[in-house]
Short mmCIF file of C-alpha atoms in Angstrom, two decimals:
data_model
loop_
_atom_site.label_atom_id
_atom_site.label_comp_id
_atom_site.label_asym_id
_atom_site.label_seq_id
_atom_site.Cartn_x
_atom_site.Cartn_y
_atom_site.Cartn_z
CA UNK A 151 38.69 7.94 -32.48
CA UNK A 152 40.55 11.09 -31.72
CA UNK A 153 39.09 14.24 -30.53
CA UNK A 154 39.72 16.02 -34.27
CA UNK A 155 38.00 13.18 -36.04
CA UNK A 156 34.75 13.80 -33.19
CA UNK A 157 35.04 17.31 -34.96
CA UNK A 158 34.94 16.14 -38.44
CA UNK A 159 32.10 13.63 -37.77
CA UNK A 160 30.02 16.79 -35.89
CA UNK A 161 30.86 18.89 -38.99
CA UNK A 162 29.17 16.34 -41.28
CA UNK A 163 26.46 16.30 -38.89
CA UNK A 164 27.19 11.78 -38.19
CA UNK A 165 26.97 11.20 -34.53
CA UNK A 166 29.66 8.16 -33.69
CA UNK A 167 29.11 5.08 -32.37
CA UNK A 168 25.93 4.05 -30.62
CA UNK A 169 23.93 6.34 -33.03
CA UNK A 170 22.60 4.31 -36.09
CA UNK A 171 21.68 5.43 -39.95
CA UNK A 172 18.48 4.25 -41.89
CA UNK A 173 17.98 4.14 -45.61
CA UNK A 174 16.87 6.88 -48.29
CA UNK A 175 16.88 10.20 -46.42
CA UNK A 176 15.77 9.37 -43.04
CA UNK A 177 18.14 9.13 -40.23
CA UNK A 178 17.98 7.72 -36.80
CA UNK A 179 14.59 6.48 -34.93
CA UNK A 180 15.20 2.75 -36.14
CA UNK A 181 13.00 -0.16 -34.16
CA UNK A 182 14.30 -2.64 -32.26
CA UNK A 183 14.04 -5.22 -34.66
CA UNK A 184 16.64 -3.68 -37.15
CA UNK A 185 19.62 -5.00 -38.14
CA UNK A 186 22.97 -3.08 -37.67
CA UNK A 187 26.69 -2.94 -38.53
CA UNK A 188 29.04 -1.56 -36.43
CA UNK A 189 31.79 0.16 -38.81
CA UNK A 190 35.45 0.20 -37.48
CA UNK A 191 38.35 2.04 -39.16
CA UNK A 192 41.04 0.30 -40.69
CA UNK A 193 43.09 3.23 -39.36
CA UNK A 194 43.35 2.31 -35.58
CA UNK A 195 40.15 -0.32 -35.80
CA UNK A 196 38.17 1.99 -33.71
CA UNK A 197 34.12 2.26 -33.66
CA UNK A 198 33.21 5.08 -35.69
CA UNK A 199 29.41 4.48 -35.77
CA UNK A 200 26.36 1.60 -35.99
CA UNK A 201 24.54 1.55 -39.24
CA UNK A 202 21.12 0.22 -39.79
CA UNK A 203 21.24 -2.02 -43.33
CA UNK A 204 18.37 -2.00 -44.96
CA UNK A 205 15.40 -3.99 -44.95
CA UNK A 206 13.24 -5.55 -48.27
CA UNK A 207 10.36 -2.83 -47.28
CA UNK A 208 13.51 -0.22 -46.79
CA UNK A 209 14.13 -1.22 -50.40
CA UNK A 210 10.43 -1.13 -51.73
CA UNK A 211 10.04 2.73 -49.60
CA UNK A 212 13.38 3.93 -51.65
CA UNK A 213 12.41 2.61 -55.01
CA UNK A 214 8.77 4.36 -54.73
CA UNK A 215 10.44 7.32 -53.90
CA UNK A 216 12.67 7.33 -56.76
CA UNK A 217 10.17 6.68 -59.13
CA UNK A 218 7.80 9.41 -58.05
CA UNK A 219 11.03 12.21 -58.00
CA UNK A 220 11.67 11.09 -61.38
CA UNK A 221 8.36 12.05 -62.73
CA UNK A 222 9.62 15.51 -61.16
CA UNK A 223 13.24 15.53 -61.74
CA UNK A 224 12.81 14.14 -65.43
CA UNK A 225 10.90 17.86 -66.56
CA UNK A 226 12.98 20.02 -65.71
CA UNK A 227 15.21 21.26 -68.66
CA UNK A 228 18.57 20.15 -68.44
CA UNK A 229 20.15 23.16 -67.63
CA UNK A 230 18.06 23.84 -64.80
CA UNK A 231 19.32 20.19 -63.83
CA UNK A 232 22.52 21.35 -64.39
CA UNK A 233 21.70 24.13 -62.15
CA UNK A 234 21.19 22.08 -58.84
CA UNK A 235 24.33 19.76 -59.92
CA UNK A 236 26.61 22.82 -59.80
CA UNK A 237 25.25 23.94 -56.64
CA UNK A 238 25.98 20.27 -55.04
CA UNK A 239 29.52 20.84 -56.38
CA UNK A 240 29.41 24.14 -54.50
CA UNK A 241 28.51 22.24 -51.21
CA UNK A 242 31.29 20.03 -51.41
CA UNK A 243 33.60 22.90 -51.64
CA UNK A 244 32.56 23.77 -48.14
CA UNK A 245 32.87 20.50 -46.72
CA UNK A 246 36.16 19.35 -48.64
CA UNK A 247 38.36 19.17 -45.82
CA UNK A 248 36.29 17.14 -43.11
CA UNK A 249 34.53 15.11 -46.14
CA UNK A 250 38.62 14.36 -47.24
CA UNK A 251 39.14 13.11 -43.68
CA UNK A 252 36.21 11.16 -43.14
CA UNK A 253 37.31 9.12 -46.38
CA UNK A 254 40.81 8.92 -44.96
CA UNK A 255 39.31 7.32 -41.46
CA UNK A 256 36.64 5.30 -43.15
CA UNK A 257 38.40 3.93 -45.87
CA UNK A 258 42.27 4.15 -45.28
CA UNK A 259 43.71 6.02 -47.87
CA UNK A 260 46.43 8.81 -46.93
CA UNK A 261 44.66 12.10 -46.05
CA UNK A 262 46.17 13.84 -49.60
CA UNK A 263 44.09 10.88 -51.58
CA UNK A 264 41.20 11.35 -49.29
CA UNK A 265 41.49 15.42 -50.43
CA UNK A 266 41.76 14.38 -54.09
CA UNK A 267 38.83 12.05 -53.92
CA UNK A 268 36.56 14.64 -52.90
CA UNK A 269 37.76 16.61 -55.53
CA UNK A 270 37.21 14.12 -58.03
CA UNK A 271 33.64 14.68 -56.78
CA UNK A 272 33.88 18.74 -57.41
CA UNK A 273 35.28 18.19 -60.80
CA UNK A 274 32.39 15.66 -62.37
CA UNK A 275 30.09 18.63 -61.04
CA UNK A 276 31.82 21.20 -62.62
CA UNK A 277 32.07 18.45 -65.90
CA UNK A 278 28.22 17.92 -66.09
CA UNK A 279 27.25 21.35 -65.64
CA UNK A 280 28.42 21.75 -68.83
CA UNK A 281 27.36 18.77 -70.04
CA UNK A 282 23.90 19.64 -69.46
CA UNK A 283 23.90 21.92 -72.54
CA UNK A 284 25.26 19.47 -74.67
CA UNK A 285 23.30 16.52 -74.63
CA UNK A 286 23.75 16.42 -78.44
CA UNK A 287 21.31 14.12 -80.94
CA UNK A 288 22.02 14.51 -84.91
CA UNK A 289 20.55 15.16 -87.64
CA UNK A 290 20.55 13.02 -90.88
CA UNK A 291 19.49 13.45 -94.32
CA UNK A 292 16.56 11.38 -95.24
CA UNK A 293 16.52 9.42 -98.73
CA UNK A 294 12.77 10.52 -99.03
CA UNK A 295 11.73 14.26 -100.09
CA UNK A 296 10.49 16.66 -97.97
CA UNK A 297 11.36 14.16 -94.62
CA UNK A 298 13.65 15.23 -91.96
CA UNK A 299 15.46 12.90 -89.53
CA UNK A 300 17.14 13.19 -86.34
CA UNK A 301 18.11 11.33 -82.96
CA UNK A 302 17.74 12.68 -79.38
CA UNK A 303 17.99 11.33 -75.96
CA UNK A 304 15.75 10.96 -73.25
CA UNK A 305 16.44 9.43 -69.32
CA UNK A 306 16.38 6.03 -68.44
CA UNK A 307 14.37 6.36 -65.17
CA UNK A 308 15.92 5.24 -62.08
CA UNK A 309 20.02 4.83 -62.15
CA UNK A 310 21.40 1.95 -59.99
CA UNK A 311 24.55 2.61 -58.47
CA UNK A 312 26.91 -0.04 -56.44
CA UNK A 313 30.00 1.56 -55.50
CA UNK A 314 33.24 -0.41 -53.67
CA UNK A 315 35.06 0.47 -50.75
CA UNK A 316 38.03 1.80 -52.71
CA UNK A 317 36.64 5.19 -53.72
CA UNK A 318 33.56 5.47 -51.46
CA UNK A 319 32.03 8.77 -52.94
CA UNK A 320 34.19 9.59 -55.74
CA UNK A 321 33.01 6.44 -58.25
CA UNK A 322 29.33 7.21 -56.87
CA UNK A 323 29.51 11.12 -58.02
CA UNK A 324 30.99 9.88 -61.62
CA UNK A 325 27.44 8.51 -62.23
CA UNK A 326 24.92 10.10 -60.28
CA UNK A 327 26.40 13.65 -61.63
CA UNK A 328 25.85 12.57 -65.28
CA UNK A 329 22.92 10.48 -64.31
CA UNK A 330 21.29 13.49 -62.67
CA UNK A 331 21.89 16.03 -65.48
CA UNK A 332 20.54 13.67 -68.20
CA UNK A 333 17.58 13.39 -66.17
CA UNK A 334 17.22 10.17 -64.18
CA UNK A 335 17.33 9.91 -60.39
CA UNK A 336 19.67 7.74 -58.78
CA UNK A 337 20.01 4.57 -56.19
CA UNK A 338 22.80 4.31 -54.27
CA UNK A 339 24.18 1.27 -52.65
CA UNK A 340 27.70 1.92 -51.18
CA UNK A 341 30.42 -0.76 -49.63
CA UNK A 342 28.79 -2.01 -46.66
CA UNK A 343 32.60 -1.25 -45.56
CA UNK A 344 31.97 2.51 -46.08
CA UNK A 345 29.03 3.30 -45.53
CA UNK A 346 29.60 6.96 -43.31
CA UNK A 347 30.96 8.71 -46.36
CA UNK A 348 27.77 7.80 -48.47
CA UNK A 349 26.07 8.98 -45.59
CA UNK A 350 27.59 12.48 -45.69
CA UNK A 351 27.26 12.94 -48.98
CA UNK A 352 23.49 12.25 -48.71
CA UNK A 353 23.66 14.48 -46.31
CA UNK A 354 24.96 17.32 -48.65
CA UNK A 355 23.17 16.54 -50.96
CA UNK A 356 19.78 16.71 -49.36
CA UNK A 357 21.05 20.22 -48.40
CA UNK A 358 20.76 21.56 -51.85
CA UNK A 359 17.47 19.48 -52.92
CA UNK A 360 15.65 21.54 -50.06
CA UNK A 361 17.15 24.72 -50.93
CA UNK A 362 15.49 24.31 -54.34
CA UNK A 363 11.94 23.28 -53.30
CA UNK A 364 12.89 19.36 -54.76
CA UNK A 365 11.33 16.10 -53.90
CA UNK A 366 14.30 13.75 -51.98
CA UNK A 367 14.04 11.09 -53.89
CA UNK A 368 16.73 12.30 -56.95
CA UNK A 369 19.16 11.03 -55.20
CA UNK A 370 18.56 8.27 -53.03
CA UNK A 371 20.81 5.58 -50.11
CA UNK A 372 20.33 2.68 -49.53
CA UNK A 373 22.55 0.86 -47.01
CA UNK A 374 22.77 -3.35 -47.11
CA UNK A 375 24.29 -6.61 -47.94
CA UNK A 376 25.15 -7.95 -50.99
CA UNK A 377 21.09 -9.38 -50.94
CA UNK A 378 20.15 -5.48 -51.44
CA UNK A 379 22.73 -5.35 -54.46
CA UNK A 380 21.04 -8.52 -55.96
CA UNK A 381 17.91 -7.15 -55.61
CA UNK A 382 18.46 -3.95 -57.34
CA UNK A 383 20.05 -6.17 -60.03
CA UNK A 384 16.97 -8.22 -60.85
CA UNK A 385 14.69 -5.25 -60.42
CA UNK A 386 13.16 -4.06 -63.88
CA UNK A 387 12.21 -0.29 -62.30
CA UNK A 388 16.10 -0.20 -62.46
CA UNK A 389 16.79 0.04 -66.04
CA UNK A 390 20.42 0.76 -65.72
CA UNK A 391 22.80 -1.15 -63.17
CA UNK A 392 26.21 0.73 -62.62
CA UNK A 393 28.37 -1.80 -60.63
CA UNK A 394 31.93 -1.31 -59.17
CA UNK A 395 33.91 -3.75 -57.62
CA UNK A 396 35.35 -7.40 -57.91
CA UNK A 397 35.04 -9.34 -61.48
CA UNK A 398 33.14 -12.27 -59.36
CA UNK A 399 30.88 -9.65 -58.17
CA UNK A 400 30.35 -7.85 -61.60
CA UNK A 401 29.35 -11.41 -63.43
CA UNK A 402 26.30 -11.90 -61.05
CA UNK A 403 25.61 -8.32 -61.72
CA UNK A 404 25.67 -8.74 -65.60
CA UNK A 405 23.71 -12.11 -65.70
CA UNK A 406 20.92 -10.53 -63.29
CA UNK A 407 20.69 -7.55 -65.39
CA UNK A 408 21.43 -9.33 -69.08
CA UNK A 409 18.46 -11.83 -68.11
CA UNK A 410 15.88 -9.07 -67.66
CA UNK A 411 17.40 -7.27 -70.82
CA UNK A 412 18.22 -4.23 -68.97
CA UNK A 413 21.43 -2.14 -69.04
CA UNK A 414 24.76 -2.60 -66.84
CA UNK A 415 27.62 -0.48 -66.87
CA UNK A 416 30.71 -2.50 -64.96
CA UNK A 417 33.40 -1.61 -63.49
CA UNK A 418 35.59 -4.77 -62.74
CA UNK A 419 38.84 -5.88 -61.61
CA UNK A 420 42.41 -4.69 -63.09
CA UNK A 421 45.55 -6.12 -63.59
CA UNK A 422 47.40 -3.38 -64.82
CA UNK A 423 51.33 -3.37 -66.12
CA UNK A 424 53.44 -0.52 -66.64
CA UNK A 425 56.01 -1.35 -69.73
CA UNK A 426 59.78 0.00 -69.28
CA UNK A 427 61.33 -0.29 -72.40
CA UNK A 428 65.08 0.40 -72.52
CA UNK A 429 64.67 4.18 -74.26
CA UNK A 430 62.57 4.87 -70.96
CA UNK A 431 63.48 7.53 -68.60
CA UNK A 432 64.04 5.89 -65.33
CA UNK A 433 63.40 9.08 -63.17
CA UNK A 434 60.00 9.51 -64.44
CA UNK A 435 59.49 5.58 -64.30
CA UNK A 436 60.43 4.90 -61.23
CA UNK A 437 58.24 7.84 -59.46
CA UNK A 438 54.66 6.55 -61.51
CA UNK A 439 56.03 2.97 -60.89
CA UNK A 440 55.99 3.75 -56.53
CA UNK A 441 52.82 5.43 -56.44
CA UNK A 442 51.29 3.65 -58.64
CA UNK A 443 52.15 -0.04 -56.70
CA UNK A 444 51.64 1.26 -53.18
CA UNK A 445 49.09 4.29 -53.14
CA UNK A 446 46.12 3.72 -51.50
CA UNK A 447 48.16 0.79 -50.43
CA UNK A 448 47.48 -1.01 -53.67
CA UNK A 449 44.11 -0.94 -53.22
CA UNK A 450 42.88 0.89 -56.69
CA UNK A 451 41.54 -1.03 -59.46
CA UNK A 452 44.15 1.25 -61.42
CA UNK A 453 47.06 0.08 -59.08
CA UNK A 454 50.33 -0.94 -60.79
CA UNK A 455 50.39 -5.14 -59.88
CA UNK A 456 52.84 -6.02 -63.07
CA UNK A 457 56.37 -3.92 -64.31
CA UNK A 458 57.60 -5.24 -67.54
CA UNK A 459 61.06 -4.33 -67.40
CA UNK A 460 63.50 -5.04 -70.71
CA UNK A 461 66.56 -6.79 -69.87
CA UNK A 462 69.00 -4.01 -70.23
CA UNK A 463 67.17 -2.05 -67.65
CA UNK A 464 65.97 -4.51 -65.24
CA UNK A 465 68.93 -4.54 -62.53
CA UNK A 466 68.94 -0.86 -62.78
CA UNK A 467 65.18 -1.03 -61.97
CA UNK A 468 65.32 -3.51 -59.25
CA UNK A 469 68.11 -1.85 -57.39
CA UNK A 470 66.79 1.47 -57.46
CA UNK A 471 62.97 0.02 -56.27
CA UNK A 472 64.73 -1.65 -53.37
CA UNK A 473 66.53 1.37 -52.57
CA UNK A 474 63.31 3.24 -52.38
CA UNK A 475 60.74 0.91 -50.44
CA UNK A 476 62.42 0.91 -47.20
CA UNK A 477 62.13 5.07 -47.22
CA UNK A 478 58.09 4.50 -47.63
CA UNK A 479 56.39 6.08 -44.56
CA UNK A 480 53.31 3.53 -43.48
CA UNK A 481 51.07 4.69 -40.69
CA UNK A 482 48.19 6.75 -39.94
CA UNK A 483 47.22 8.01 -43.01
CA UNK A 484 45.86 11.33 -41.13
CA UNK A 485 49.85 12.26 -40.57
CA UNK A 486 50.63 13.91 -43.52
CA UNK A 487 54.02 12.78 -43.22
CA UNK A 488 52.77 9.24 -44.01
CA UNK A 489 52.51 7.67 -47.69
CA UNK A 490 50.87 4.32 -47.29
CA UNK A 491 47.88 3.76 -44.77
CA UNK A 492 46.30 0.45 -44.10
CA UNK A 493 44.30 -2.07 -45.93
CA UNK A 494 40.45 -2.28 -45.51
CA UNK A 495 40.53 -4.44 -43.14
CA UNK A 496 41.70 -8.15 -41.41
CA UNK A 497 40.31 -10.04 -44.83
CA UNK A 498 42.84 -7.88 -47.44
CA UNK A 499 45.64 -8.40 -44.87
CA UNK A 500 44.89 -12.25 -44.80
CA UNK A 501 44.59 -11.99 -49.02
CA UNK A 502 48.13 -10.09 -48.89
CA UNK A 503 49.89 -12.56 -47.26
CA UNK A 504 48.52 -15.66 -48.77
CA UNK A 505 49.16 -14.18 -52.64
CA UNK A 506 52.92 -13.75 -51.22
CA UNK A 507 52.69 -17.61 -50.20
CA UNK A 508 51.22 -18.49 -53.71
CA UNK A 509 54.18 -16.36 -55.75
CA UNK A 510 56.40 -17.94 -53.61
CA UNK A 511 55.10 -21.12 -53.86
CA UNK A 512 54.78 -21.03 -57.88
CA UNK A 513 58.70 -20.33 -57.95
CA UNK A 514 58.39 -16.04 -57.55
CA UNK A 515 61.09 -14.40 -55.37
CA UNK A 516 60.24 -12.29 -52.64
CA UNK A 517 62.66 -9.17 -53.10
CA UNK A 518 61.12 -6.97 -49.93
CA UNK A 519 58.62 -6.47 -47.89
CA UNK A 520 55.55 -8.68 -47.02
CA UNK A 521 55.20 -8.54 -43.52
CA UNK A 522 52.36 -7.65 -41.51
CA UNK A 523 53.03 -4.35 -39.39
CA UNK A 524 52.21 -4.23 -35.43
CA UNK A 525 53.42 -2.53 -32.45
CA UNK A 526 54.21 1.04 -32.36
CA UNK A 527 52.19 2.78 -34.56
CA UNK A 528 50.35 0.49 -36.09
CA UNK A 529 48.16 -0.86 -33.19
CA UNK A 530 44.57 -1.74 -34.05
CA UNK A 531 45.09 -0.69 -37.73
CA UNK A 532 45.67 -3.30 -40.70
CA UNK A 533 48.88 -2.34 -41.66
CA UNK A 534 51.41 -3.97 -44.00
CA UNK A 535 54.74 -3.75 -45.95
CA UNK A 536 54.63 -3.66 -49.40
CA UNK A 537 56.37 -6.18 -51.13
CA UNK A 538 57.79 -6.62 -54.42
CA UNK A 539 58.24 -10.31 -55.83
CA UNK A 540 60.26 -11.39 -58.98
CA UNK A 541 57.55 -13.43 -61.18
CA UNK A 542 56.69 -14.59 -64.17
CA UNK A 543 53.28 -13.33 -65.85
CA UNK A 544 52.08 -17.18 -66.43
CA UNK A 545 52.13 -17.70 -62.61
CA UNK A 546 48.48 -18.19 -61.47
CA UNK A 547 48.52 -15.55 -58.99
CA UNK A 548 50.18 -13.09 -61.16
CA UNK A 549 47.33 -13.92 -63.33
CA UNK A 550 44.75 -12.75 -60.58
CA UNK A 551 43.91 -9.38 -59.08
CA UNK A 552 45.30 -9.11 -55.49
CA UNK A 553 44.06 -5.88 -53.69
CA UNK A 554 47.01 -5.35 -51.82
CA UNK A 555 50.31 -3.16 -52.57
CA UNK A 556 52.48 -6.18 -54.32
CA UNK A 557 54.61 -5.39 -57.21
CA UNK A 558 55.65 -8.37 -59.86
CA UNK A 559 58.82 -7.62 -61.74
CA UNK A 560 59.09 -9.25 -64.94
CA UNK A 561 61.81 -9.39 -67.41
CA UNK A 562 60.95 -9.32 -71.46
CA UNK A 563 64.01 -9.66 -74.00
CA UNK A 564 63.28 -8.34 -77.58
CA UNK A 565 61.38 -5.89 -78.76
CA UNK A 566 58.50 -4.13 -77.70
CA UNK A 567 56.18 -6.21 -79.22
CA UNK A 568 57.21 -9.01 -76.96
CA UNK A 569 56.41 -6.91 -73.86
CA UNK A 570 52.90 -5.78 -75.51
CA UNK A 571 52.34 -9.63 -75.59
CA UNK A 572 53.00 -10.35 -72.49
CA UNK A 573 51.16 -7.24 -71.03
CA UNK A 574 47.94 -8.25 -72.71
CA UNK A 575 48.19 -11.94 -71.45
CA UNK A 576 46.14 -11.19 -68.64
CA UNK A 577 42.29 -11.72 -68.50
CA UNK A 578 41.91 -8.10 -66.93
CA UNK A 579 41.77 -5.31 -69.79
CA UNK A 580 41.57 -1.80 -67.61
CA UNK A 581 44.48 0.46 -67.21
CA UNK A 582 47.87 0.27 -68.95
CA UNK A 583 51.39 2.81 -69.56
CA UNK A 584 54.75 2.34 -71.18
CA UNK A 585 57.69 4.32 -70.25
CA UNK A 586 60.11 5.16 -73.48
CA UNK A 587 60.89 7.91 -75.47
CA UNK A 588 61.37 5.90 -78.53
CA UNK A 589 58.09 7.22 -80.89
CA UNK A 590 58.30 4.02 -82.67
CA UNK A 591 57.47 1.85 -79.39
CA UNK A 592 54.65 4.49 -77.83
CA UNK A 593 53.23 4.68 -81.40
CA UNK A 594 53.33 0.73 -81.04
CA UNK A 595 51.57 0.39 -77.65
CA UNK A 596 48.91 2.88 -78.76
CA UNK A 597 48.03 0.81 -81.96
CA UNK A 598 46.07 -1.71 -83.17
CA UNK A 599 48.65 -4.02 -82.25
CA UNK A 600 48.85 -2.44 -78.45
CA UNK A 601 47.67 -2.37 -75.21
CA UNK A 602 43.94 -4.12 -75.20
CA UNK A 603 43.40 -2.05 -72.06
CA UNK A 604 40.41 0.83 -72.05
CA UNK A 605 42.97 3.48 -70.80
CA UNK A 606 46.47 3.66 -72.30
CA UNK A 607 49.15 5.89 -71.42
CA UNK A 608 52.52 6.89 -72.65
CA UNK A 609 54.83 8.21 -69.85
CA UNK A 610 52.36 8.18 -67.24
CA UNK A 611 51.66 5.60 -64.62
CA UNK A 612 48.29 3.47 -64.35
CA UNK A 613 46.70 5.15 -61.82
CA UNK A 614 45.34 8.56 -61.25
CA UNK A 615 43.12 9.10 -64.44
CA UNK A 616 41.68 12.61 -65.04
CA UNK A 617 37.84 12.83 -64.83
CA UNK A 618 37.79 14.50 -68.61
CA UNK A 619 38.38 11.07 -70.09
CA UNK A 620 35.96 8.31 -70.40
CA UNK A 621 37.08 5.65 -67.58
CA UNK A 622 36.77 2.31 -67.64
CA UNK A 623 38.16 -1.35 -69.10
CA UNK A 624 37.70 -4.18 -71.52
CA UNK A 625 38.14 -8.23 -71.29
CA UNK A 626 37.13 -9.28 -67.61
CA UNK A 627 37.49 -5.81 -66.55
CA UNK A 628 33.51 -5.18 -67.59
CA UNK A 629 33.69 -2.89 -70.76
CA UNK A 630 31.54 0.02 -68.94
CA UNK A 631 32.69 3.62 -69.35
CA UNK A 632 31.96 6.70 -66.53
CA UNK A 633 33.21 9.87 -65.93
CA UNK A 634 34.10 11.98 -68.86
CA UNK A 635 33.71 12.03 -72.88
CA UNK A 636 30.79 10.75 -73.98
CA UNK A 637 30.21 9.13 -71.17
CA UNK A 638 26.53 10.45 -70.55
CA UNK A 639 24.86 8.57 -73.38
CA UNK A 640 25.09 5.26 -71.24
CA UNK A 641 22.44 6.75 -68.67
CA UNK A 642 20.28 7.72 -71.50
CA UNK A 643 17.97 6.11 -74.42
CA UNK A 644 18.01 6.80 -77.99
CA UNK A 645 15.24 7.26 -79.95
CA UNK A 646 15.35 8.06 -83.92
CA UNK A 647 12.51 10.78 -85.10
CA UNK A 648 11.37 11.11 -88.36
CA UNK A 649 8.83 14.06 -90.28
CA UNK A 650 7.49 13.86 -93.34
CA UNK A 651 6.23 17.48 -94.20
CA UNK A 652 4.87 16.64 -97.48
CA UNK A 653 1.40 15.69 -98.36
CA UNK A 654 2.83 12.05 -100.12
CA UNK A 655 3.51 8.80 -98.27
CA UNK A 656 6.70 7.72 -100.11
CA UNK A 657 8.02 4.80 -98.24
CA UNK A 658 11.78 4.09 -97.61
CA UNK A 659 13.95 1.76 -100.42
CA UNK A 660 11.27 2.72 -103.11
CA UNK A 661 9.16 -0.13 -101.88
CA UNK A 662 5.77 0.76 -103.77
CA UNK A 663 2.48 -0.12 -101.58
CA UNK A 664 -0.48 1.01 -103.50
CA UNK A 665 -3.72 0.64 -102.20
#
């Protein structure tokens, strides 16, 4: 670990190797029997810190702390809750640079993306502040005379947040800030691969809570493995569990929460495609494709994995991509000259190489990339060369989501509806895009017969959503919605109220029941 990285950890209040961090708001003072996990950077495989993993007793303590804090937090007027979130956003602004560097060092995305992730947290804080004054209900006209009807929203209680390694802090903020202004308290279980950024955020939030004389349990952190996520999913004291990760993981969470008639908000796998029609602006399409395919080393749920190209443009698109890929600078993501950082760990590297082998066994043709990089500049890291494969959409491996920089080129013939049919012929349904200058094609893609994804873009890539729109997908992606628009409603319970201000008691539907 470099001296500069040590300074980042010091700024964020995180001690380096051989220090331990416990659950909740407490740090240090672990018992000799506590289970710990060493956190290694995917950049150079060097140790950053060791983290205490939560026990069942720790989990109970955090839940009890959250329940207690909820009684205070829910009684604050929503605009006052928004003021606390505003202060959190300002505090994140103060720590943006070191926190962005920690995101990069712990997760492996390039520094510009690390800064962008912190900016997403800041942006959702700003959004949530405005939302705190707009938790609207509706009034309705009653069929009964001198009656008034309206509905209103109340907080649920504890919101459980299970986040993934690829966006170690932003997705937490999407959930936590909207949940907080809605009057909920949160219990956050980050990925065990990236807990240090979570600890840093928890420390920042703790400063704001202390400055406002608020209880610690409004925002809670618990670091643990899958067993902690499972406890949360089965826990009736947690009415909503928001989980981000693989479809396999999401099914387990959804089944557990559903069995107790709780609520789940699932953001799961994506198998995202860009359609390039014969009318596409290739300058725009190529730029969007490359960023979507290799950004975050292909470890975004919105990464571009399939490229559906009209036969009239196929050869040109392929040639241009094969010219660009060798120029991609791969290496230490803290070096701002590099565009592609490492995969998260050796398991991810193995999945990358295995997927390429399966694609070729099914008949795919590897055009470029696929090497595992070592030697000068790659020591200790998990670096690979992004790959392009000519393939068919029906290949089993193409139907899967491989969390790695593999782009499948697929040729289509005929009109845009043929492309859309191929596009939709996967089990996932998160993000989608079409590049065309033809209005009819653009409208077809956004029509009832168009993309079946939760996100559908025209002349914009699949990756890089703004926080103002609701984020989420359909089919095996889970159906949840986070971040902007009216996503706040997921964190609240709805109540319909009827007030009779007459001296009579008429029944609805004209029913007579005289006694």
